[in-house]
Every structure is written in C-alpha cells, then in structure tokens.
Amino acid sequence: MQIIEAAVAEFASKGYFASDVAAIAKKAGVAKGTIYNYFSSKEDLFMGVVRTGLGLLEERMRAIRSSRLSPVGKIERALKEYLSFVERNWTLYQVITKEAIHLFARVSEEYCTKVKSHVGVIETLINDGINSKAFRKVDARTSALVLLGMADAVTWEAVLSNRKPNVLKQHKAILEIYLRGIVKQ
Amino acid sequence: MQIIEAAVAEFASKGYFASDVAAIAKKAGVAKGTIYNYFSSKEDLFMGVVRTGLGLLEERMRAIRSSRLSPVGKIERALKEYLSFVERNWTLYQVITKEAIHLFARVSEEYCTKVKSHVGVIETLINDGINSKAFRKVDARTSALVLLGMADAVTWEAVLSNRKPNVLKQHKAILEIYLRGIVKQ
Amino acid sequence: MQIIEAAVAEFASKGYFASDVAAIAKKAGVAKGTIYNYFSSKEDLFMGVVRTGLGLLEERMRAIRSSRLSPVGKIERALKEYLSFVERNWTLYQVITKEAIHLFARVSEEYCTKVKSHVGVIETLINDGINSKAFRKVDARTSALVLLGMADAVTWEAVLSNRKPNVLKQHKAILEIYLRGIVKQ
Amino acid sequence: MQIIEAAVAEFASKGYFASDVAAIAKKAGVAKGTIYNYFSSKEDLFMGVVRTGLGLLEERMRAIRSSRLSPVGKIERALKEYLSFVERNWTLYQVITKEAIHLFARVSEEYCTKVKSHVGVIETLINDGINSKAFRKVDARTSALVLLGMADAVTWEAVLSNRKPNVLKQHKAILEIYLRGIVKQ
DNA sequence: TATGAATGAGCTTTCATTCAT
DNA sequence: TATGAATGAAAGCTCATTCAT
C-alpha cells in the first residue's frame, strides 16, 4: 500500500516524533483522513512500518534456514542478506531498531515479540551450527544479537560519512571477525 | 551542573522528542527560563548531554590507550569499560547513539565530529595491536565500529527482556567472539 | 423509518454535537450515504427528530382538547400525558427542548414555529378553562410555559438522582401546585 | 478574570460543543495557550463557567434565606432574584442548566453536587415556610425544582419571541400561580 | 437507490521559547 | 541572573459530507 511506503520514507528520514502525518499523507497522495481509515493512530502506522520491515527481514532469514547451505554458508548468507537489507533500507532499519524503544510501553508487546522472533531465527541458525559441530559452543542468543549489532555498525559508518553505507566494503571484514569468532578452531 | 544531570535523566528515560523542557527544569530545581541562559535551545541542551556522555566514554578510552596493558589487554579493558558504561547508562547510551541521528542536519557537524573522535580512539587501539603484530590486519575502522555494535547488542537484550542488561553474562561471550576475530591465529 | 428511530436514540443519549452520523447509520442498519438520501444534513436529521418528538406531544395535546373532559380534567390529563411522555423519553425531551436553541439561527424558523404551535395548544386548553370560568384570569401564555417548565423539573430530578424520573411520585405534587395556582378560588 | 467572561459569552451564545477555544481566547484578548495555563481543558473551562454561574445564584439564595423576610416574602424575593438573574444572564443560564447533562459522565460529580446544593437552598426556603405553617405540606424537593422549571419557562419565552425575556411581565403571573400553589388556604 | 472509501476543514491541545519583572 | 506567565505555531485526530460504483 502506498501509505506504508510513504510512512517508511517519512519515518526513516525524520524519525517517529519529527514525522508529520500530514506529510505522509501528501507523500502517499491521499488525504490525512484516509490514513486514519487504515491505521488507528500515528503509533499504529508506525507499528505498520515496523511490522513490514521486520517481516521482510524475517522472511529472508527463514528462507536461509530452510536452504541447503552449510552452517557457515548460512551465516555468510544471513550476514549478506542482512547487510544488503540494511544497505537498501538503512534509515528504515534505524527507525525499526532504534526508535521503537521509546514507544515501548505503549505499543505493548507486539514490537518486542516481533524482534524476539526475528532474533530467534538467527539464534536457530547458530544453534544449528553448534549442533553440527561446525561452531564452537558459543552463547547462541548473545551471538545472534552480536550479528545485529554488527549490522548496526554499518549504519554508523553511514552516519559518520553522511552517505549510504557501502556494504561490500565492510562485508568481508565483518564476516571474517564474526566467523573466526564462532567457527571451531 | 544540575541542569545537565536533569537533562540526562529526562532524555534517557523518554528520548529527545518526548522530553519536556519544563520537566527538566523542574527536575533541576530551576525555572524554565534559566535553562535558556545556559543553552540556546532544547537541541543545544541535548547536545550538552551527548557531549557529556561521549566525553565520559572517550575519557575512559584515552586512559586505556595510555595504559601499559598489552593490545589484547587493552581491547579487553575497552570492551569491559564499554559494557560497564552501557550497563550503568544504557538508556542514555540509546539516546546518544540512536536518536541523535535524526537531529543530524540541524546540529551541524558537532555530533558527527564527536562520534568520529570517539570511534577514532578505539580505532587507534586496534591499529596499535595491528602494528605490534598482536592483531591480524583487519580493517581497523570497521572493527572499531563492530565493537560499538556489540555494545549495542547488549542494549537489545535489555529491551527484549525488559530489564537492565546483565553485562557480566555477556561480556565473556562477546569478548571471545571479538578477540578470536581479530587476534592473530 | 428506522433512520429516525436510530437518530432519536443517538441524539437522546449523546446530544446533538456528540452524536455521530456514522453511529446513527450503523444503528439504523444502513450505510452513511443512505442517510443523505433522506436528510440533507445532520442538522436536517436532527430537525426530523425534533419534528417527530414535538409531533407526538402535540398530537396528544390536541386529542385532549377535543375530548369531553372538564377544563380541570383536561389540564390534569395534559400534565399526566406530558409527564408520561417525559418519563418515557426524558433524554429525547432534554435534547428537543434544550439543545435545539443553539441551532436556532441555522434551522431558521421551523423549530420555533413548531414549539410555538405546541405551546399554543396548551395555551388553548387554559384559555378554554378561563372562558368557562373554571380558571382565574391568568396569563395563558405564561401559564402554558409554566407547565412546560414543570415537566422540566422532572428531568432535573432525573439528572440529580442519575436515574429515570419517577413521574408518579411527582405528578400529584406538581398538579396540586399548578391547579391551585390557576383554578378559581 | 477575563477568560471566564469570554467563555461565558461564547458558551452562552453557541453552547459547549459549538464553542471554539480559539474564539474564547480571542474574545478574552489572550493567546490560546494562556487559557490552558488556567484551565486544563475545554471541559474544565466549561466547569469554571458553571461554577461561576451557579455560585452567583447560590449566593443570592443564601442571602435571602438569612434575611428577615417572611416565608412568603422569601419565596417572592427568591423568584424575583431568580428571574432577574435569568433576565440578565439567560443564555448563560441555558448553558448551565441545559447542556451540562451531556457532559455528565465526564465531569463526574461536581456539576451534580453543585446543582443539588443549589436546589437544596431553595428547598430549605420552602421547608422553612412549611415549618412556620405559612405553606402547605408540599413536597419541598419537587416544589423547589418546580421553581427552577418556572424560571426555565421564561427562557422559552425568550426563544420563542427571539428576544431577551421580559421578566417583569411574567413575574406576577408566575408568582401568583406558585404562591397560590403552595401557600396555606 | 444504496454504498462506504475518501476527503479536508476544523478542532483541541502541547510545548519550546520569549521577555517584562 | 533568575523567573514563569504568556505566546502561537504546529500537530494529531475527528467526522459531516461527497461521489464513483
């Protein structure tokens, strides 16, 4: 729906609070009121964006898990997909992963559940690797979170250099650290 | 100054936009107008908070650099200091590292410069390690950012479990991945 | 028509401004647009309700006038009918008699004419009583209005005790005051 | 305070819902925000108006009670004061007595308590008359409400004739009905 | 004739900022 | 320097009304 697309763009570039529902409506080519026919509030619209973003990411991660790649291959692929997603949607990614924290109480459990589920998929990839003796016995939960944190590092680069992150440049470096960190030997 | 302290508390718990200058003034025990004698705007006050927070972190990192620890010991120490800072100020950390991005254009270069300098110190620690042959020839900049990303992972855990991050639990796991990732052999 | 019935219920329970055309449509089991096929606006719909309400009352008053009761009997009956109507429709009565005043300018003369006609019927009952020497030479217009005012008192009781007015309890007291007030000797 | 005065004028002429806080501010010669420094909401402002209006009325009624007039004289005086108040503030009176019903749930008990207290004073005047054998043993509560209802009748006249009520014209008629109604013999 | 998605004017309320004291 | 009442732009949200189907 074009409303979500416009909301993604607006939230991504300005953040939740600085975003203007009227601007989103204009961007989407609809009237303000129309947005409220589909979302009950600005917060609900934001959650729609979060849902969309996390949904896209989760879908990719699940596809990787059910692929025939080796554990290492899966992590490689996951990181690649992850970075590639962040590259294409880095501001959306910022919004999804950073700002939701301040809305937490109000959006109740949904955001938390969604992120947990998302982290869970990555955790599974790591556990699979541990079970097949490919990875050391690392703390899967923390290791999964660390992967997210690394993707985050990429967005920092973007902020510091004030331009779209160049993922390819960083992919190898991150992967090398991460894989050496968890792979056996 | 008590204004900064009050601002730290307010911004950390509510985020920039949801924070109320009046509430900060009350918390600080001064009148609203007084704040404007010291800071030209809410944004300026926020930058004061960012300055303070990053300043604290940077100071610690510089102390580490000038210590007599080994390169590995320095990284260990840096990570420890980092996690410990995040543990004690994790919401402030979230605010400093996440929300500032949306104020970027307006607060001009200062925030960016400050973060760059901060990352720079960590980068230096890594380069020192590389030069002393302790670390592999990793991309120092990316590796430094990865360290920040990992600290971030800790705050995610806090969000997901809805309680203060338990750093000790994660310190070992993260350190192991990171050191194996960058140390030679 | 079920639209009027739904509108009566909605306006009576919420008042004109707080009432929602969408809610009326839902209650009536039709689409919002359908209402506008029968009424040109919310205001027009409200006037439909006023018309219905005042129409019901007026019909009863006219029936009384053409009955064979004595002047005193007619007043007794009128008051009884009046209170009984208010008892069954006291919130509607409130809306009709109180809120319409603020729409006055816009709904032109109709409301005013309607009320005047309504008051007129009661006035006639009183004039009949005066002419037949049953009543003193009171100011018929004012006396008619006073009857309305007394019915009003009943709704006040309902408001103050926050429950449906108990008309029987008040009927005798009011009637006694009123009749003593206007009957000869 | 000039805000209350402006609010009285606005609410009286348009009713609660059709009134515009901005218009009240303009009328009062202050900025919109200023109103919210004194009243927490439009509803609270409305209650301020109700408080003021009922307070004025109650004060007069209390003064009458503590006067040295005879019971009949007190009722005469009360009705006179009442009608005179309504004459000077009839639209305010409309607002106070008619519209509050639809805000009832939200403004909780205050309005109800205030009106009860007001009715109570009149009830006392009547009970005093009954005790001193000046009045018949009427139902004091209902009789007090009837007095209010009569004052109401006066506002109807104003609505129907679309001009300020002419109280003097009606005072005698109403008083005659009412006194004959309750006085002994 | 009936529908209900789309509309957008208009409303209440907030809050960073100013400035007379 | 400190104050806090006053400000007014700005924002979220509602809802009577329209009109293509």
PDB file of C-alpha atoms (C1' of nucleotides) in Angstrom, chain A residues 1 3 20-26 28-42 44-45, chain C residues 32, chain E residues 5-10, chain F residues 12-17:
ATOM      1  CA  MET A   1       0.000   0.000   0.000  1.00  0.00           C
ATOM      2  CA  ILE A   3       0.578   4.714   2.650  1.00  0.00           C
ATOM      3  CA  ASP A  20       4.215  14.550  10.267  1.00  0.00           C
ATOM      4  CA  VAL A  21       1.108  12.552   9.442  1.00  0.00           C
ATOM      5  CA  ALA A  22       0.077  15.272   7.029  1.00  0.00           C
ATOM      6  CA  ALA A  23       3.390  14.936   5.205  1.00  0.00           C
ATOM      7  CA  ILE A  24       2.976  11.181   4.986  1.00  0.00           C
ATOM      8  CA  ALA A  25      -0.491  11.631   3.555  1.00  0.00           C
ATOM      9  CA  LYS A  26       0.783  14.093   0.993  1.00  0.00           C
ATOM     10  CA  ALA A  28       1.180   8.934  -0.314  1.00  0.00           C
ATOM     11  CA  GLY A  29      -1.125  11.057  -2.423  1.00  0.00           C
ATOM     12  CA  VAL A  30      -4.079  10.666  -0.092  1.00  0.00           C
ATOM     13  CA  ALA A  31      -5.873  12.892   2.379  1.00  0.00           C
ATOM     14  CA  LYS A  32      -4.976  12.909   6.043  1.00  0.00           C
ATOM     15  CA  GLY A  33      -8.236  11.293   6.968  1.00  0.00           C
ATOM     16  CA  THR A  34      -7.622   8.362   4.666  1.00  0.00           C
ATOM     17  CA  ILE A  35      -4.657   7.289   6.730  1.00  0.00           C
ATOM     18  CA  TYR A  36      -6.926   7.007   9.722  1.00  0.00           C
ATOM     19  CA  ASN A  37      -9.193   4.674   7.767  1.00  0.00           C
ATOM     20  CA  TYR A  38      -6.357   2.184   7.759  1.00  0.00           C
ATOM     21  CA  PHE A  39      -4.431   2.960  10.908  1.00  0.00           C
ATOM     22  CA  SER A  40      -5.970   3.976  14.166  1.00  0.00           C
ATOM     23  CA  SER A  41      -3.207   6.393  15.099  1.00  0.00           C
ATOM     24  CA  LYS A  42       0.246   7.623  14.205  1.00  0.00           C
ATOM     25  CA  ASP A  44      -0.343   2.280  14.821  1.00  0.00           C
ATOM     26  CA  LEU A  45       1.002   3.456  11.488  1.00  0.00           C
TER      27      LEU A  45
ATOM     28  CA  LYS C  32     -23.841   6.529   5.940  1.00  0.00           C
TER      29      LYS C  32
ATOM     30  C1'  DA E   5     -13.893   4.874   0.924  1.00  0.00           C
ATOM     31  C1'  DA E   6     -12.053   9.212   0.525  1.00  0.00           C
ATOM     32  C1'  DT E   7     -11.981  13.806   1.836  1.00  0.00           C
ATOM     33  C1'  DG E   8     -10.102  18.031   4.367  1.00  0.00           C
ATOM     34  C1'  DA E   9     -11.687  21.726   7.167  1.00  0.00           C
ATOM     35  C1'  DG E  10     -11.615  22.359  11.683  1.00  0.00           C
TER      36       DG E  10
ATOM     37  C1'  DG F  12      -2.835  14.580  15.810  1.00  0.00           C
ATOM     38  C1'  DC F  13      -7.226  13.308  15.121  1.00  0.00           C
ATOM     39  C1'  DT F  14     -12.490  13.584  14.012  1.00  0.00           C
ATOM     40  C1'  DC F  15     -16.376  13.411  11.329  1.00  0.00           C
ATOM     41  C1'  DA F  16     -20.022  15.513   8.243  1.00  0.00           C
ATOM     42  C1'  DT F  17     -20.254  15.184   3.634  1.00  0.00           C
TER      43       DT F  17
END
